[in-house]
PDB file of C-alpha atoms in Angstrom:
ATOM      1  CA  UNK A  19      -8.819   2.247  14.437  1.00  0.00           C
ATOM      2  CA  UNK A  20      -8.982   3.865  17.864  1.00  0.00           C
ATOM      3  CA  UNK A  21     -10.717   7.187  18.489  1.00  0.00           C
ATOM      4  CA  UNK A  22     -10.585   7.868  14.757  1.00  0.00           C
ATOM      5  CA  UNK A  23      -6.846   7.291  14.394  1.00  0.00           C
ATOM      6  CA  UNK A  24      -4.827   4.240  13.276  1.00  0.00           C
ATOM      7  CA  UNK A  25      -3.643   1.767  15.862  1.00  0.00           C
ATOM      8  CA  UNK A  26      -0.067   2.420  16.942  1.00  0.00           C
ATOM      9  CA  UNK A  27       2.010  -0.772  16.928  1.00  0.00           C
ATOM     10  CA  UNK A  28       5.620  -0.848  18.167  1.00  0.00           C
ATOM     11  CA  UNK A  29       7.663  -3.074  15.854  1.00  0.00           C
ATOM     12  CA  UNK A  30       9.903  -5.664  17.581  1.00  0.00           C
ATOM     13  CA  UNK A  31       9.580  -3.906  20.942  1.00  0.00           C
ATOM     14  CA  UNK A  32       8.478  -7.177  22.506  1.00  0.00           C
ATOM     15  CA  UNK A  33      11.761  -8.900  21.665  1.00  0.00           C
ATOM     16  CA  UNK A  34      13.746  -7.525  24.630  1.00  0.00           C
ATOM     17  CA  UNK A  35      12.884  -6.521  28.183  1.00  0.00           C
ATOM     18  CA  UNK A  36      14.302  -3.008  27.858  1.00  0.00           C
ATOM     19  CA  UNK A  37      12.416  -2.344  24.624  1.00  0.00           C
ATOM     20  CA  UNK A  38       9.193  -3.687  26.087  1.00  0.00           C
ATOM     21  CA  UNK A  39       9.322  -1.166  28.921  1.00  0.00           C
ATOM     22  CA  UNK A  40      10.006   1.699  26.492  1.00  0.00           C
ATOM     23  CA  UNK A  41       6.988   0.837  24.364  1.00  0.00           C
ATOM     24  CA  UNK A  42       4.728   0.525  27.386  1.00  0.00           C
ATOM     25  CA  UNK A  43       5.885   3.913  28.650  1.00  0.00           C
ATOM     26  CA  UNK A  44       5.015   5.424  25.248  1.00  0.00           C
ATOM     27  CA  UNK A  45       1.415   4.241  25.548  1.00  0.00           C
ATOM     28  CA  UNK A  46       1.204   2.276  22.295  1.00  0.00           C
ATOM     29  CA  UNK A  47      -1.899   0.321  21.266  1.00  0.00           C
ATOM     30  CA  UNK A  48       0.009  -2.889  20.552  1.00  0.00           C
ATOM     31  CA  UNK A  49       3.521  -4.309  20.716  1.00  0.00           C
ATOM     32  CA  UNK A  50       4.844  -6.673  18.061  1.00  0.00           C
ATOM     33  CA  UNK A  51       6.984  -9.606  19.170  1.00  0.00           C
ATOM     34  CA  UNK A  52       8.850 -12.205  17.106  1.00  0.00           C
ATOM     35  CA  UNK A  53       8.173 -15.618  18.598  1.00  0.00           C
ATOM     36  CA  UNK A  54       9.948 -18.959  18.119  1.00  0.00           C
ATOM     37  CA  UNK A  55       8.910 -22.343  19.468  1.00  0.00           C
ATOM     38  CA  UNK A  56      11.475 -24.198  21.547  1.00  0.00           C
ATOM     39  CA  UNK A  57      10.971 -26.846  24.204  1.00  0.00           C
ATOM     40  CA  UNK A  58       7.206 -26.527  24.085  1.00  0.00           C
ATOM     41  CA  UNK A  59       7.247 -22.775  24.841  1.00  0.00           C
ATOM     42  CA  UNK A  60       7.290 -19.592  22.790  1.00  0.00           C
ATOM     43  CA  UNK A  61      10.325 -17.315  23.076  1.00  0.00           C
ATOM     44  CA  UNK A  62      10.705 -13.664  22.105  1.00  0.00           C
ATOM     45  CA  UNK A  63      13.546 -12.934  19.667  1.00  0.00           C
ATOM     46  CA  UNK A  64      14.131 -12.234  15.993  1.00  0.00           C
ATOM     47  CA  UNK A  65      17.439 -14.108  15.827  1.00  0.00           C
ATOM     48  CA  UNK A  66      17.808 -17.736  14.784  1.00  0.00           C
ATOM     49  CA  UNK A  67      19.338 -20.145  17.296  1.00  0.00           C
ATOM     50  CA  UNK A  68      22.543 -21.901  16.201  1.00  0.00           C
ATOM     51  CA  UNK A  69      21.633 -25.517  16.873  1.00  0.00           C
ATOM     52  CA  UNK A  70      21.730 -26.655  20.507  1.00  0.00           C
ATOM     53  CA  UNK A  71      24.134 -23.886  21.531  1.00  0.00           C
ATOM     54  CA  UNK A  72      22.827 -20.879  23.507  1.00  0.00           C
ATOM     55  CA  UNK A  73      24.006 -18.630  20.668  1.00  0.00           C
ATOM     56  CA  UNK A  74      21.740 -16.588  18.402  1.00  0.00           C
ATOM     57  CA  UNK A  75      22.480 -15.338  14.873  1.00  0.00           C
ATOM     58  CA  UNK A  76      20.948 -12.613  12.707  1.00  0.00           C
ATOM     59  CA  UNK A  77      21.792  -9.989  10.103  1.00  0.00           C
ATOM     60  CA  UNK A  78      22.562  -6.540  11.452  1.00  0.00           C
ATOM     61  CA  UNK A  79      19.942  -4.939   9.194  1.00  0.00           C
ATOM     62  CA  UNK A  80      17.283  -6.632  11.323  1.00  0.00           C
ATOM     63  CA  UNK A  81      18.627  -5.185  14.576  1.00  0.00           C
ATOM     64  CA  UNK A  82      16.175  -2.307  14.372  1.00  0.00           C
ATOM     65  CA  UNK A  83      16.826  -1.137  17.932  1.00  0.00           C
ATOM     66  CA  UNK A  84      20.521  -1.974  18.289  1.00  0.00           C
ATOM     67  CA  UNK A  85      22.189  -5.305  18.925  1.00  0.00           C
ATOM     68  CA  UNK A  86      21.227  -5.463  22.572  1.00  0.00           C
ATOM     69  CA  UNK A  87      23.171  -7.069  25.433  1.00  0.00           C
ATOM     70  CA  UNK A  88      25.657  -9.929  25.000  1.00  0.00           C
ATOM     71  CA  UNK A  89      25.960  -9.275  21.238  1.00  0.00           C
ATOM     72  CA  UNK A  90      29.008  -9.260  18.972  1.00  0.00           C
ATOM     73  CA  UNK A  91      28.986  -7.852  15.404  1.00  0.00           C
ATOM     74  CA  UNK A  92      30.457 -10.164  12.755  1.00  0.00           C
ATOM     75  CA  UNK A  93      30.646  -8.345   9.414  1.00  0.00           C
ATOM     76  CA  UNK A  94      27.090  -7.706   8.230  1.00  0.00           C
ATOM     77  CA  UNK A  95      25.755 -10.133  10.818  1.00  0.00           C
ATOM     78  CA  UNK A  96      25.961 -10.522  14.571  1.00  0.00           C
ATOM     79  CA  UNK A  97      25.802 -13.214  17.202  1.00  0.00           C
ATOM     80  CA  UNK A  98      24.274 -12.889  20.635  1.00  0.00           C
ATOM     81  CA  UNK A  99      24.527 -15.037  23.730  1.00  0.00           C
ATOM     82  CA  UNK A 100      21.070 -16.256  24.729  1.00  0.00           C
ATOM     83  CA  UNK A 101      21.866 -15.580  28.370  1.00  0.00           C
ATOM     84  CA  UNK A 102      18.425 -14.519  29.608  1.00  0.00           C
ATOM     85  CA  UNK A 103      15.810 -15.931  27.223  1.00  0.00           C
ATOM     86  CA  UNK A 104      12.523 -14.050  27.243  1.00  0.00           C
ATOM     87  CA  UNK A 105       9.414 -16.288  27.231  1.00  0.00           C
ATOM     88  CA  UNK A 106       6.160 -14.939  25.861  1.00  0.00           C
ATOM     89  CA  UNK A 107       4.321 -15.610  29.093  1.00  0.00           C
ATOM     90  CA  UNK A 108       6.676 -13.096  30.735  1.00  0.00           C
ATOM     91  CA  UNK A 109       6.007 -10.608  27.922  1.00  0.00           C
ATOM     92  CA  UNK A 110       2.252 -10.890  28.447  1.00  0.00           C
ATOM     93  CA  UNK A 111       2.618 -10.645  32.218  1.00  0.00           C
ATOM     94  CA  UNK A 112       4.738  -7.503  31.860  1.00  0.00           C
ATOM     95  CA  UNK A 113       2.181  -5.924  29.535  1.00  0.00           C
ATOM     96  CA  UNK A 114      -0.526  -6.746  32.046  1.00  0.00           C
ATOM     97  CA  UNK A 115      -3.369  -5.774  29.734  1.00  0.00           C
ATOM     98  CA  UNK A 116      -2.034  -2.246  29.102  1.00  0.00           C
ATOM     99  CA  UNK A 117      -1.959  -2.917  25.363  1.00  0.00           C
ATOM    100  CA  UNK A 118      -2.306  -5.849  22.975  1.00  0.00           C
ATOM    101  CA  UNK A 119       0.468  -8.181  21.855  1.00  0.00           C
ATOM    102  CA  UNK A 120       0.927  -8.910  18.138  1.00  0.00           C
ATOM    103  CA  UNK A 121       2.717 -12.263  17.928  1.00  0.00           C
ATOM    104  CA  UNK A 122       4.742 -12.684  14.710  1.00  0.00           C
ATOM    105  CA  UNK A 123       5.291 -16.384  14.009  1.00  0.00           C
ATOM    106  CA  UNK A 124       8.893 -17.432  13.367  1.00  0.00           C
ATOM    107  CA  UNK A 125      10.164 -20.887  12.449  1.00  0.00           C
ATOM    108  CA  UNK A 126      10.382 -23.422   9.662  1.00  0.00           C
ATOM    109  CA  UNK A 127       6.727 -24.458   9.562  1.00  0.00           C
ATOM    110  CA  UNK A 128       7.026 -28.259   9.165  1.00  0.00           C
ATOM    111  CA  UNK A 129       4.126 -30.350  10.449  1.00  0.00           C
ATOM    112  CA  UNK A 130       5.514 -31.063  13.913  1.00  0.00           C
ATOM    113  CA  UNK A 131       6.577 -27.441  14.377  1.00  0.00           C
ATOM    114  CA  UNK A 132       3.114 -26.224  13.375  1.00  0.00           C
ATOM    115  CA  UNK A 133       1.398 -28.562  15.829  1.00  0.00           C
ATOM    116  CA  UNK A 134       3.797 -27.647  18.622  1.00  0.00           C
ATOM    117  CA  UNK A 135       3.435 -23.938  17.955  1.00  0.00           C
ATOM    118  CA  UNK A 136      -0.359 -24.018  18.099  1.00  0.00           C
ATOM    119  CA  UNK A 137      -0.284 -26.122  21.269  1.00  0.00           C
ATOM    120  CA  UNK A 138       2.101 -23.627  22.879  1.00  0.00           C
ATOM    121  CA  UNK A 139      -0.187 -20.774  21.836  1.00  0.00           C
ATOM    122  CA  UNK A 140      -3.150 -22.524  23.426  1.00  0.00           C
ATOM    123  CA  UNK A 141      -1.270 -22.916  26.711  1.00  0.00           C
ATOM    124  CA  UNK A 142      -0.136 -19.293  26.576  1.00  0.00           C
ATOM    125  CA  UNK A 143      -3.623 -17.932  25.939  1.00  0.00           C
ATOM    126  CA  UNK A 144      -5.006 -19.955  28.835  1.00  0.00           C
ATOM    127  CA  UNK A 145      -2.922 -17.792  31.178  1.00  0.00           C
ATOM    128  CA  UNK A 146      -4.230 -14.432  29.977  1.00  0.00           C
ATOM    129  CA  UNK A 147      -7.507 -12.650  29.444  1.00  0.00           C
ATOM    130  CA  UNK A 148      -9.376 -12.634  26.117  1.00  0.00           C
ATOM    131  CA  UNK A 149      -8.427 -10.101  23.468  1.00  0.00           C
ATOM    132  CA  UNK A 150      -4.890  -9.462  24.698  1.00  0.00           C
ATOM    133  CA  UNK A 151      -3.057 -11.216  21.850  1.00  0.00           C
ATOM    134  CA  UNK A 152      -3.166 -11.336  18.047  1.00  0.00           C
ATOM    135  CA  UNK A 153      -1.277 -13.606  15.652  1.00  0.00           C
ATOM    136  CA  UNK A 154       0.442 -12.706  12.386  1.00  0.00           C
ATOM    137  CA  UNK A 155       3.311 -13.899  10.235  1.00  0.00           C
ATOM    138  CA  UNK A 156       4.481 -15.309   6.934  1.00  0.00           C
ATOM    139  CA  UNK A 157       4.426 -18.909   8.202  1.00  0.00           C
ATOM    140  CA  UNK A 158       0.900 -19.378   6.907  1.00  0.00           C
ATOM    141  CA  UNK A 159       0.703 -23.053   7.889  1.00  0.00           C
ATOM    142  CA  UNK A 160       0.859 -22.020  11.523  1.00  0.00           C
ATOM    143  CA  UNK A 161      -1.782 -19.359  10.900  1.00  0.00           C
ATOM    144  CA  UNK A 162      -4.059 -21.834   9.105  1.00  0.00           C
ATOM    145  CA  UNK A 163      -3.783 -24.271  11.996  1.00  0.00           C
ATOM    146  CA  UNK A 164      -4.375 -21.557  14.584  1.00  0.00           C
ATOM    147  CA  UNK A 165      -7.540 -20.416  12.798  1.00  0.00           C
ATOM    148  CA  UNK A 166      -8.980 -23.893  13.169  1.00  0.00           C
ATOM    149  CA  UNK A 167      -7.783 -24.628  16.692  1.00  0.00           C
ATOM    150  CA  UNK A 168      -7.967 -21.245  18.425  1.00  0.00           C
ATOM    151  CA  UNK A 169     -11.144 -19.461  17.291  1.00  0.00           C
ATOM    152  CA  UNK A 170     -10.774 -16.748  19.930  1.00  0.00           C
ATOM    153  CA  UNK A 171      -7.365 -15.625  18.635  1.00  0.00           C
ATOM    154  CA  UNK A 172      -7.403 -12.932  15.910  1.00  0.00           C
ATOM    155  CA  UNK A 173      -5.188 -14.009  12.989  1.00  0.00           C
ATOM    156  CA  UNK A 174      -3.656 -11.680  10.381  1.00  0.00           C
ATOM    157  CA  UNK A 175      -1.753 -12.987   7.358  1.00  0.00           C
ATOM    158  CA  UNK A 176       1.496 -11.132   6.660  1.00  0.00           C
ATOM    159  CA  UNK A 177       2.477 -10.402   3.062  1.00  0.00           C
ATOM    160  CA  UNK A 178       5.833  -8.963   2.025  1.00  0.00           C
ATOM    161  CA  UNK A 179       6.090  -9.804  -1.681  1.00  0.00           C
ATOM    162  CA  UNK A 180       3.724  -9.661  -4.689  1.00  0.00           C
ATOM    163  CA  UNK A 181       3.967 -13.448  -5.036  1.00  0.00           C
ATOM    164  CA  UNK A 182       2.394 -13.845  -1.608  1.00  0.00           C
ATOM    165  CA  UNK A 183      -0.514 -11.635  -2.638  1.00  0.00           C
ATOM    166  CA  UNK A 184      -0.979 -13.812  -5.725  1.00  0.00           C
ATOM    167  CA  UNK A 185      -1.090 -16.911  -3.497  1.00  0.00           C
ATOM    168  CA  UNK A 186      -3.576 -15.453  -1.033  1.00  0.00           C
ATOM    169  CA  UNK A 187      -5.852 -13.637  -3.475  1.00  0.00           C
ATOM    170  CA  UNK A 188      -7.617 -16.782  -4.831  1.00  0.00           C
ATOM    171  CA  UNK A 189      -8.377 -17.856  -1.266  1.00  0.00           C
ATOM    172  CA  UNK A 190      -9.861 -14.451  -0.497  1.00  0.00           C
ATOM    173  CA  UNK A 191     -11.954 -14.577  -3.676  1.00  0.00           C
ATOM    174  CA  UNK A 192     -13.240 -17.996  -2.574  1.00  0.00           C
ATOM    175  CA  UNK A 193     -14.559 -16.524   0.658  1.00  0.00           C
ATOM    176  CA  UNK A 194     -11.616 -17.054   2.998  1.00  0.00           C
ATOM    177  CA  UNK A 195     -11.690 -14.345   5.642  1.00  0.00           C
ATOM    178  CA  UNK A 196      -8.982 -14.091   8.291  1.00  0.00           C
ATOM    179  CA  UNK A 197      -9.301 -11.301  10.833  1.00  0.00           C
ATOM    180  CA  UNK A 198      -7.071  -9.103   8.706  1.00  0.00           C
ATOM    181  CA  UNK A 199      -3.753  -8.737   6.912  1.00  0.00           C
ATOM    182  CA  UNK A 200      -0.355  -7.246   7.683  1.00  0.00           C
ATOM    183  CA  UNK A 201       0.968  -5.726   4.458  1.00  0.00           C
ATOM    184  CA  UNK A 202       4.477  -4.548   3.719  1.00  0.00           C
ATOM    185  CA  UNK A 203       4.240  -0.876   2.810  1.00  0.00           C
ATOM    186  CA  UNK A 204       5.399  -1.566  -0.762  1.00  0.00           C
ATOM    187  CA  UNK A 205       2.251  -3.647  -1.359  1.00  0.00           C
ATOM    188  CA  UNK A 206      -0.123  -0.887  -0.294  1.00  0.00           C
ATOM    189  CA  UNK A 207      -1.605   0.838  -3.328  1.00  0.00           C
ATOM    190  CA  UNK A 208      -5.014   2.275  -4.098  1.00  0.00           C
ATOM    191  CA  UNK A 209      -6.504  -0.593  -6.112  1.00  0.00           C
ATOM    192  CA  UNK A 210      -5.433  -3.238  -3.607  1.00  0.00           C
ATOM    193  CA  UNK A 211      -6.699  -1.178  -0.677  1.00  0.00           C
ATOM    194  CA  UNK A 212     -10.055  -0.720  -2.432  1.00  0.00           C
ATOM    195  CA  UNK A 213     -10.403  -4.463  -2.997  1.00  0.00           C
ATOM    196  CA  UNK A 214      -9.744  -5.139   0.668  1.00  0.00           C
ATOM    197  CA  UNK A 215     -12.252  -2.474   1.688  1.00  0.00           C
ATOM    198  CA  UNK A 216     -14.906  -4.108  -0.510  1.00  0.00           C
ATOM    199  CA  UNK A 217     -14.218  -7.413   1.244  1.00  0.00           C
ATOM    200  CA  UNK A 218     -14.374  -5.785   4.665  1.00  0.00           C
ATOM    201  CA  UNK A 219     -10.836  -6.996   5.351  1.00  0.00           C
ATOM    202  CA  UNK A 220      -8.777  -4.594   7.525  1.00  0.00           C
ATOM    203  CA  UNK A 221      -5.018  -4.336   7.269  1.00  0.00           C
ATOM    204  CA  UNK A 222      -1.983  -3.144   9.205  1.00  0.00           C
ATOM    205  CA  UNK A 223       1.088  -1.822   7.369  1.00  0.00           C
ATOM    206  CA  UNK A 224       4.760  -2.509   8.183  1.00  0.00           C
ATOM    207  CA  UNK A 225       7.411  -1.235   8.594  1.00  0.00           C
ATOM    208  CA  UNK A 226       6.520   2.478   8.448  1.00  0.00           C
ATOM    209  CA  UNK A 227       9.156   4.852   9.838  1.00  0.00           C
ATOM    210  CA  UNK A 228       8.474   7.943   7.719  1.00  0.00           C
ATOM    211  CA  UNK A 229       5.638  10.362   8.615  1.00  0.00           C
ATOM    212  CA  UNK A 230       4.765  10.978   4.948  1.00  0.00           C
ATOM    213  CA  UNK A 231       4.502   7.243   4.281  1.00  0.00           C
ATOM    214  CA  UNK A 232       2.414   6.826   7.419  1.00  0.00           C
ATOM    215  CA  UNK A 233      -0.003   9.494   6.211  1.00  0.00           C
ATOM    216  CA  UNK A 234      -0.247   7.845   2.778  1.00  0.00           C
ATOM    217  CA  UNK A 235      -1.078   4.348   4.014  1.00  0.00           C
ATOM    218  CA  UNK A 236      -3.550   5.685   6.571  1.00  0.00           C
ATOM    219  CA  UNK A 237      -5.278   7.649   3.793  1.00  0.00           C
ATOM    220  CA  UNK A 238      -5.570   4.368   1.871  1.00  0.00           C
ATOM    221  CA  UNK A 239      -7.350   2.749   4.793  1.00  0.00           C
ATOM    222  CA  UNK A 240      -4.680   1.196   7.011  1.00  0.00           C
ATOM    223  CA  UNK A 241      -6.196   0.254  10.356  1.00  0.00           C
ATOM    224  CA  UNK A 242      -2.813   0.175  12.070  1.00  0.00           C
ATOM    225  CA  UNK A 243       0.770   1.292  11.491  1.00  0.00           C
ATOM    226  CA  UNK A 244       3.686  -0.894  12.603  1.00  0.00           C
ATOM    227  CA  UNK A 245       6.806   1.202  13.187  1.00  0.00           C
ATOM    228  CA  UNK A 246      10.237   1.146  14.797  1.00  0.00           C
ATOM    229  CA  UNK A 247       9.935   4.798  15.803  1.00  0.00           C
ATOM    230  CA  UNK A 248       8.187   5.622  19.049  1.00  0.00           C
ATOM    231  CA  UNK A 249       8.387   9.301  18.143  1.00  0.00           C
ATOM    232  CA  UNK A 250       6.415   8.534  14.985  1.00  0.00           C
ATOM    233  CA  UNK A 251       3.815   6.802  17.113  1.00  0.00           C
ATOM    234  CA  UNK A 252       3.571   9.885  19.281  1.00  0.00           C
ATOM    235  CA  UNK A 253       3.285  12.160  16.229  1.00  0.00           C
ATOM    236  CA  UNK A 254       0.379  10.112  14.845  1.00  0.00           C
ATOM    237  CA  UNK A 255      -1.493  10.134  18.149  1.00  0.00           C
ATOM    238  CA  UNK A 256      -3.684  13.200  18.705  1.00  0.00           C
ATOM    239  CA  UNK A 257      -2.998  15.003  21.978  1.00  0.00           C
ATOM    240  CA  UNK A 258      -5.164  13.719  24.752  1.00  0.00           C
ATOM    241  CA  UNK A 259      -5.940  10.303  23.267  1.00  0.00           C
ATOM    242  CA  UNK A 260      -5.569   7.421  25.693  1.00  0.00           C
TER     243      UNK A 260
END
């Protein structure tokens, strides 16, 4: 929470340079970025790379803010030329401490990828001040490794499906305490929110684009709302808050 209101988190606005500037101009509390490991560095994009080619692929339903430059729709999907890759160190430098960066882990999660991802995170964090980045995602092996290797990095486990809750719940009951969770809005209900409150475990909610839904999850205790809509962020922010 910030000044009694939920944190305002711009969903996927860290994935492109133009979107990043829009979110910063809106004065959000945090910007979410999808981050892949490649060549020992972390890169901002939601799309999957097609092998060694500089071509990216994704489904159009995930293009929350349009296809962007150098993109071509192909049925329900699209491809995009990776002409100007955006590294996360540039994202952090552009933010310049004006808000926090929520890094959403992307990738396959095999052992070598996990080790490389955490090493790249460590190098990235060495270039910025403390408290400027957070980690989340559904690649829990990366999150587990980051918890052990990077104690100064807040880690939030992302859950989209009931089966993921069932996997994580026994760990929570055994005393496992990450810094928080990122819950899909469909998982947010009163009993679950009460259990998390009893554990002292805060949660963000994604993806919330409807004001009524935003009000509901905040009433249930959401610490932050992750949304595609900058106008929703503005509506949730009381006038005069910085």
